[in-house]
C-alpha positions as a printed NumPy array, in Angstrom:
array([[-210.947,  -56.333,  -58.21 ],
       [-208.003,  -56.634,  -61.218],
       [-204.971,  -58.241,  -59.558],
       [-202.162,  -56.437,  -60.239],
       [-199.275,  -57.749,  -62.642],
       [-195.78 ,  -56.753,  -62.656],
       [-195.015,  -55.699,  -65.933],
       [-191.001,  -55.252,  -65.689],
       [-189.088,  -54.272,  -62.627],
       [-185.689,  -53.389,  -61.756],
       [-183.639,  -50.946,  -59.866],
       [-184.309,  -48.155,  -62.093],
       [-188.194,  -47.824,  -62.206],
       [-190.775,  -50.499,  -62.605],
       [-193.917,  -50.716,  -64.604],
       [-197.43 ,  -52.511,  -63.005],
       [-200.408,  -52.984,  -64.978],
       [-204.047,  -52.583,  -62.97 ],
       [-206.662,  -54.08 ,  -65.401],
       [-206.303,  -51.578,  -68.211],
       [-204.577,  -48.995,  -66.471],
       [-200.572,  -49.293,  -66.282],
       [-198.844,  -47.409,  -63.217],
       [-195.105,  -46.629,  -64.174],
       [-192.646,  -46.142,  -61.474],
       [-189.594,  -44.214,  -61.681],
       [-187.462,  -42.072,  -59.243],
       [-186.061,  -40.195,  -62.518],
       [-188.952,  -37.168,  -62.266],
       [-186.579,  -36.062,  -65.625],
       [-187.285,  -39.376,  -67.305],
       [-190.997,  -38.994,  -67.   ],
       [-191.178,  -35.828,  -68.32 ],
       [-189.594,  -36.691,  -71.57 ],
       [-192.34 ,  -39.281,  -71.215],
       [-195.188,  -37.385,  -71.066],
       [-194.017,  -34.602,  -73.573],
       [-192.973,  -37.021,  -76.346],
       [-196.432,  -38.679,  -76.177],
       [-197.605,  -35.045,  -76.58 ],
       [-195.728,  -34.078,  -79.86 ],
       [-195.298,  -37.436,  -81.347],
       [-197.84 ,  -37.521,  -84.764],
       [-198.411,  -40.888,  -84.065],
       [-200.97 ,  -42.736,  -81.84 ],
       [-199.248,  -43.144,  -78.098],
       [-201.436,  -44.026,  -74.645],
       [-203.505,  -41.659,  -72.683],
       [-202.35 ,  -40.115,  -69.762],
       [-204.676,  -40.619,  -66.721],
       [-202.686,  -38.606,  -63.958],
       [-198.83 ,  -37.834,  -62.846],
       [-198.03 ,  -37.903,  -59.504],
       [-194.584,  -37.967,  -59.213],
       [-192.965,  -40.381,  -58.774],
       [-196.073,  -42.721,  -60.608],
       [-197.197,  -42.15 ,  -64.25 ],
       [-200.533,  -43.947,  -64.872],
       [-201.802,  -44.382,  -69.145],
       [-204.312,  -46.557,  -70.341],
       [-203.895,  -49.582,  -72.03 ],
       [-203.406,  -48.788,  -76.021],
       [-206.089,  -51.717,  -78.04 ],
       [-204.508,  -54.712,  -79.909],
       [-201.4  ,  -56.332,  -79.256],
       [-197.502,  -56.027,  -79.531],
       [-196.215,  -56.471,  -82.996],
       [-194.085,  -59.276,  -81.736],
       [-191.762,  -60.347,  -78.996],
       [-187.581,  -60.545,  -78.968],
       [-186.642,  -64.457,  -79.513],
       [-190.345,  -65.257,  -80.696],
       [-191.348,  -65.235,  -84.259],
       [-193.453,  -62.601,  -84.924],
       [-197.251,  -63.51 ,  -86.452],
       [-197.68 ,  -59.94 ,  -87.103],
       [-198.62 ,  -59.646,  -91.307],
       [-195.98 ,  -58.002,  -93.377],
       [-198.848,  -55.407,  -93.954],
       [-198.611,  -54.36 ,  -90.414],
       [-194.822,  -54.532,  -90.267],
       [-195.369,  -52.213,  -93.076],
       [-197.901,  -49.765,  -91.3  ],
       [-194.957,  -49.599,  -88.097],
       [-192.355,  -48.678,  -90.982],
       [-194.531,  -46.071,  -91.905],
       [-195.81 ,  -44.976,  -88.506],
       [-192.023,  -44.731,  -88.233],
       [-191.364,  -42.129,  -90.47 ],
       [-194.244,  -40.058,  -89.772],
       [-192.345,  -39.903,  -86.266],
       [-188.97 ,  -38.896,  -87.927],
       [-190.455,  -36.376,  -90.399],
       [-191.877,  -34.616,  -87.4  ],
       [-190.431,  -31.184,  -86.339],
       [-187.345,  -32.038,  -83.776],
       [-188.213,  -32.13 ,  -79.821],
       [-186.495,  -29.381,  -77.774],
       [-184.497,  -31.426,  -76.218],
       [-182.109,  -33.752,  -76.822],
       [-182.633,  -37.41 ,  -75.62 ],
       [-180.637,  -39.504,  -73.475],
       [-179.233,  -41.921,  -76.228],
       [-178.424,  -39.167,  -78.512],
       [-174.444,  -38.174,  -78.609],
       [-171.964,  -37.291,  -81.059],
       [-169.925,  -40.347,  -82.95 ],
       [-166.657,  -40.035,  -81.212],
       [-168.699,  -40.506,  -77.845],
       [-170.315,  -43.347,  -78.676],
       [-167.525,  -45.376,  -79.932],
       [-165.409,  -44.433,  -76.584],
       [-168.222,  -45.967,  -74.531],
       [-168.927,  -48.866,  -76.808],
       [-164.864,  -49.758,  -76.895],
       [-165.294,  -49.421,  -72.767],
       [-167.841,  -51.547,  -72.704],
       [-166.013,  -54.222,  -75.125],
       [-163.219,  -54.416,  -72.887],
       [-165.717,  -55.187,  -69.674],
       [-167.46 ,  -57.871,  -71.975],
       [-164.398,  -59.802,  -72.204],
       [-162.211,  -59.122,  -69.187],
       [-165.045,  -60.221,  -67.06 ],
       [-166.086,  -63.105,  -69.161],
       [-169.624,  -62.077,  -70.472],
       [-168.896,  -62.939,  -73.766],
       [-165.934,  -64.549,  -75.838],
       [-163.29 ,  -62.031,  -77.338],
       [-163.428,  -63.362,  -80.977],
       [-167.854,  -62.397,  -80.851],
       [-167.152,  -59.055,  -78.908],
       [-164.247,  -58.104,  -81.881],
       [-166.284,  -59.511,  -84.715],
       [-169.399,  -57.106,  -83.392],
       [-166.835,  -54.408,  -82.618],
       [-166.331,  -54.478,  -86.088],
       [-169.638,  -53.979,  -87.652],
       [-170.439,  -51.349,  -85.724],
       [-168.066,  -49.148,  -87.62 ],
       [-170.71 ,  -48.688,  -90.014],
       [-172.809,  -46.745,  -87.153],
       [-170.276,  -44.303,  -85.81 ],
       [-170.738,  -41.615,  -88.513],
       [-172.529,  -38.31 ,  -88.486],
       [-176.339,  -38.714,  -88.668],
       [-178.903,  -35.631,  -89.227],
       [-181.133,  -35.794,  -86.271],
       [-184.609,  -36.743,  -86.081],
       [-187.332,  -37.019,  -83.578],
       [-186.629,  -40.728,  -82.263],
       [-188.297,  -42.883,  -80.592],
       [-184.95 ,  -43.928,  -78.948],
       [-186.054,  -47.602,  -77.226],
       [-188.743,  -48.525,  -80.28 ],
       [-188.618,  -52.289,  -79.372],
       [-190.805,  -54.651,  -81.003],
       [-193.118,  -54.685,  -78.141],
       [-193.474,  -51.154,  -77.637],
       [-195.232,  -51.478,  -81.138],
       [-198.937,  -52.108,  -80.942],
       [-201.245,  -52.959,  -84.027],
       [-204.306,  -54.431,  -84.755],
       [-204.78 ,  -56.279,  -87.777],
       [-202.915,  -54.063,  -90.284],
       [-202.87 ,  -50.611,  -88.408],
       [-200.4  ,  -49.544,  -85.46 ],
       [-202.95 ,  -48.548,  -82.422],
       [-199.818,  -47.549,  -80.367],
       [-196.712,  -46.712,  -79.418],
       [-195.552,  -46.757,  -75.42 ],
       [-192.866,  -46.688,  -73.378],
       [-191.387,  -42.606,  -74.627],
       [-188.578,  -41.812,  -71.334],
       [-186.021,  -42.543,  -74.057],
       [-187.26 ,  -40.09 ,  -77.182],
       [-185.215,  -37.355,  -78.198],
       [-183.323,  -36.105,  -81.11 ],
       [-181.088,  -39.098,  -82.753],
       [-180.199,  -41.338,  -85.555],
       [-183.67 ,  -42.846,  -87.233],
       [-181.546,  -45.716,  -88.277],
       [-181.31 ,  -46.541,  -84.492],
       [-185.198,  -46.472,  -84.189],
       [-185.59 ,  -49.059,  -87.402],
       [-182.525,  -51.011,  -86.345],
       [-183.982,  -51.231,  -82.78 ],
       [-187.7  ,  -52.251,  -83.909],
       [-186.324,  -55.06 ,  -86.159],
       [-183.215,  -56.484,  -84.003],
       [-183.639,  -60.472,  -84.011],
       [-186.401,  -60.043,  -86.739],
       [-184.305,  -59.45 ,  -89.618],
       [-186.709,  -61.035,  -91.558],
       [-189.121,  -58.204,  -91.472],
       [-186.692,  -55.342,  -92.382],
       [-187.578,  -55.191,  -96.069],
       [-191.565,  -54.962,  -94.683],
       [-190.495,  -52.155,  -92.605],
       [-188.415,  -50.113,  -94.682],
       [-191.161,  -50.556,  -97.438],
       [-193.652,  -49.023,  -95.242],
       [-190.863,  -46.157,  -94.133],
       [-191.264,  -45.434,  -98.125],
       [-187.25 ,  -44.087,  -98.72 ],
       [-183.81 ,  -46.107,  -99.394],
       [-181.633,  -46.52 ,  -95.833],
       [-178.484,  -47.465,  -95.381],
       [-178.615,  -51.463,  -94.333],
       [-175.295,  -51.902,  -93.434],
       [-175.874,  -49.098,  -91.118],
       [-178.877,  -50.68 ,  -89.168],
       [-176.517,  -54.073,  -89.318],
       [-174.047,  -52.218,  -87.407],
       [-176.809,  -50.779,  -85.006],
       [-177.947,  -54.342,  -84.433],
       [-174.036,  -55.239,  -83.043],
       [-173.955,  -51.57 ,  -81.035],
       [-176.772,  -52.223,  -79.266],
       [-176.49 ,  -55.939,  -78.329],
       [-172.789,  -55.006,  -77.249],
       [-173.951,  -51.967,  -75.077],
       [-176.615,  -53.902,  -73.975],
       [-175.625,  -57.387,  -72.845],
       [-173.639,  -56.403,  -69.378],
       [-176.811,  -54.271,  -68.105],
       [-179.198,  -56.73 ,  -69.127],
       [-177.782,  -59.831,  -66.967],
       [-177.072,  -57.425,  -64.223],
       [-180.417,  -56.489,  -64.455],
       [-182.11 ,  -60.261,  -64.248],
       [-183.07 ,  -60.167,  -67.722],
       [-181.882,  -63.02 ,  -70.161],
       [-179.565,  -61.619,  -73.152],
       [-178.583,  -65.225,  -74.074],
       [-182.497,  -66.705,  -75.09 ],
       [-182.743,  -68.037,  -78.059],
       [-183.246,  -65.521,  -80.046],
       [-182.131,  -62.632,  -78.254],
       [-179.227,  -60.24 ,  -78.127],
       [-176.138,  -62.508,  -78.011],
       [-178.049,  -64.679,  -80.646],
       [-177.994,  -61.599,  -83.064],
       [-174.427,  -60.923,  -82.321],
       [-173.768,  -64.74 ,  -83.292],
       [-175.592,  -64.071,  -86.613],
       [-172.81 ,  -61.58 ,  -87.401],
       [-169.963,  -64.06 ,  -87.186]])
């Protein structure tokens, strides 16, 4: 009998793996239907679906391996960093979904909750003011209007499966929806930097760098608090408060 293996767990849904079957857990019924019909539109390869019970989800395993992990180096080629970045835009050229994503708001939004979220970072002494205001600043760059696209909308480097020089996979859809592409690039390449010009040579059009910069601060800001209160460790080496250092 496969043992089974905790994939990730908190108090929002959890995600076991059963051999080559992985059972996701979430009270959200909402979340897992943007789940199911983003793996449905999406032009690109994503995991079966087995069954849906509600509240479980169970997909198979997608073949090959994660394109890297945050805080590791990545031994993924540059060819299939490429083949992601082109994946990518396949995804973003598609026709929009019909609804519109939970990460997807307008500008002025965003930059009220990221300033909220600023203040909590310092007053409660997650991070050091002069890191938080330096980050605050970069930011900028992202708070503009973007024309939507069909986004991934949580396209982390190891939501990104390959094998050899072609992507096999894509998992892990509850946040797709209509939003800023720049977020999905600036998402898949946070602490990887390295790889960017791989990626946005596969994605095969000029973006806006600074603009994925300032992603890179918006995220790791909005991200930090939840992440320790969620048992997860922001400050590897590596990870997200590394990549805010990098700004300074």
């Amino acid at each position: 009998m496969d043992e089974v293996k905790v994939v990730v767990a908190h108090s929002e849904r959890a995600t076991l793996r059963v051999g080559d079957v992985f059972l996701k857990v979430d009270a959200d019924e909402a979340r897992i239907d943007v789940e199911v019909e983003a793996m449905a539109l999406a032009p690109v390869p994503t995991p079966e679906v087995l069954w849906r019970r509600p509240p479980v989800l169970a997909i198979a395993a997608v073949p090959g391996t994660a394109l890297g992990r945050l805080g590791e180096p990545s031994t993924a080629s540059p060819a299939a960093w490429a083949a992601a970045g082109a994946a990518i835009r396949k995804l973003h050229d598609a026709p929009l979904p019909p609804w519109t994503g939970r990460r997807r708001r307008d500008p002025d939004e965003l930059a009220a909750e990221l300033d909220g979220e600023c203040e909590l970072l310092v007053t409660n002494g997650v991070l050091p003011a002069d890191l938080v205001n330096r980050n605050r600043q970069v930011a900028e760059a992202a708070l503009r209007p973007w024309p939507p696209a069909f986004t991934h909308g949580d396209l982390q480097i190891d939501h990104v499966f390959v094998d050899g020089d072609e992507v096999t996979g894509i998992i892990d859809w509850s946040e797709a929806g209509r939003g800023d592409a720049l977020f999905d690039l600036a998402t898949l390449t946070l602490g990887h930097e390295e790889c960017l010009g791989d990626v946005i040579a596969g994605y095969g059009t000029d973006v806006e760098l600074d603009v994925i910069r300032a992603w890179w601060s918006l995220r790791g800001l909005l991200g930090v608090r939840w992440l320790v209160e969620h048992g997860f460790d922001a400050f590897a080496p590596g990870c997200e408060v590394d990549v805010l250092r990098s700004r300074m």
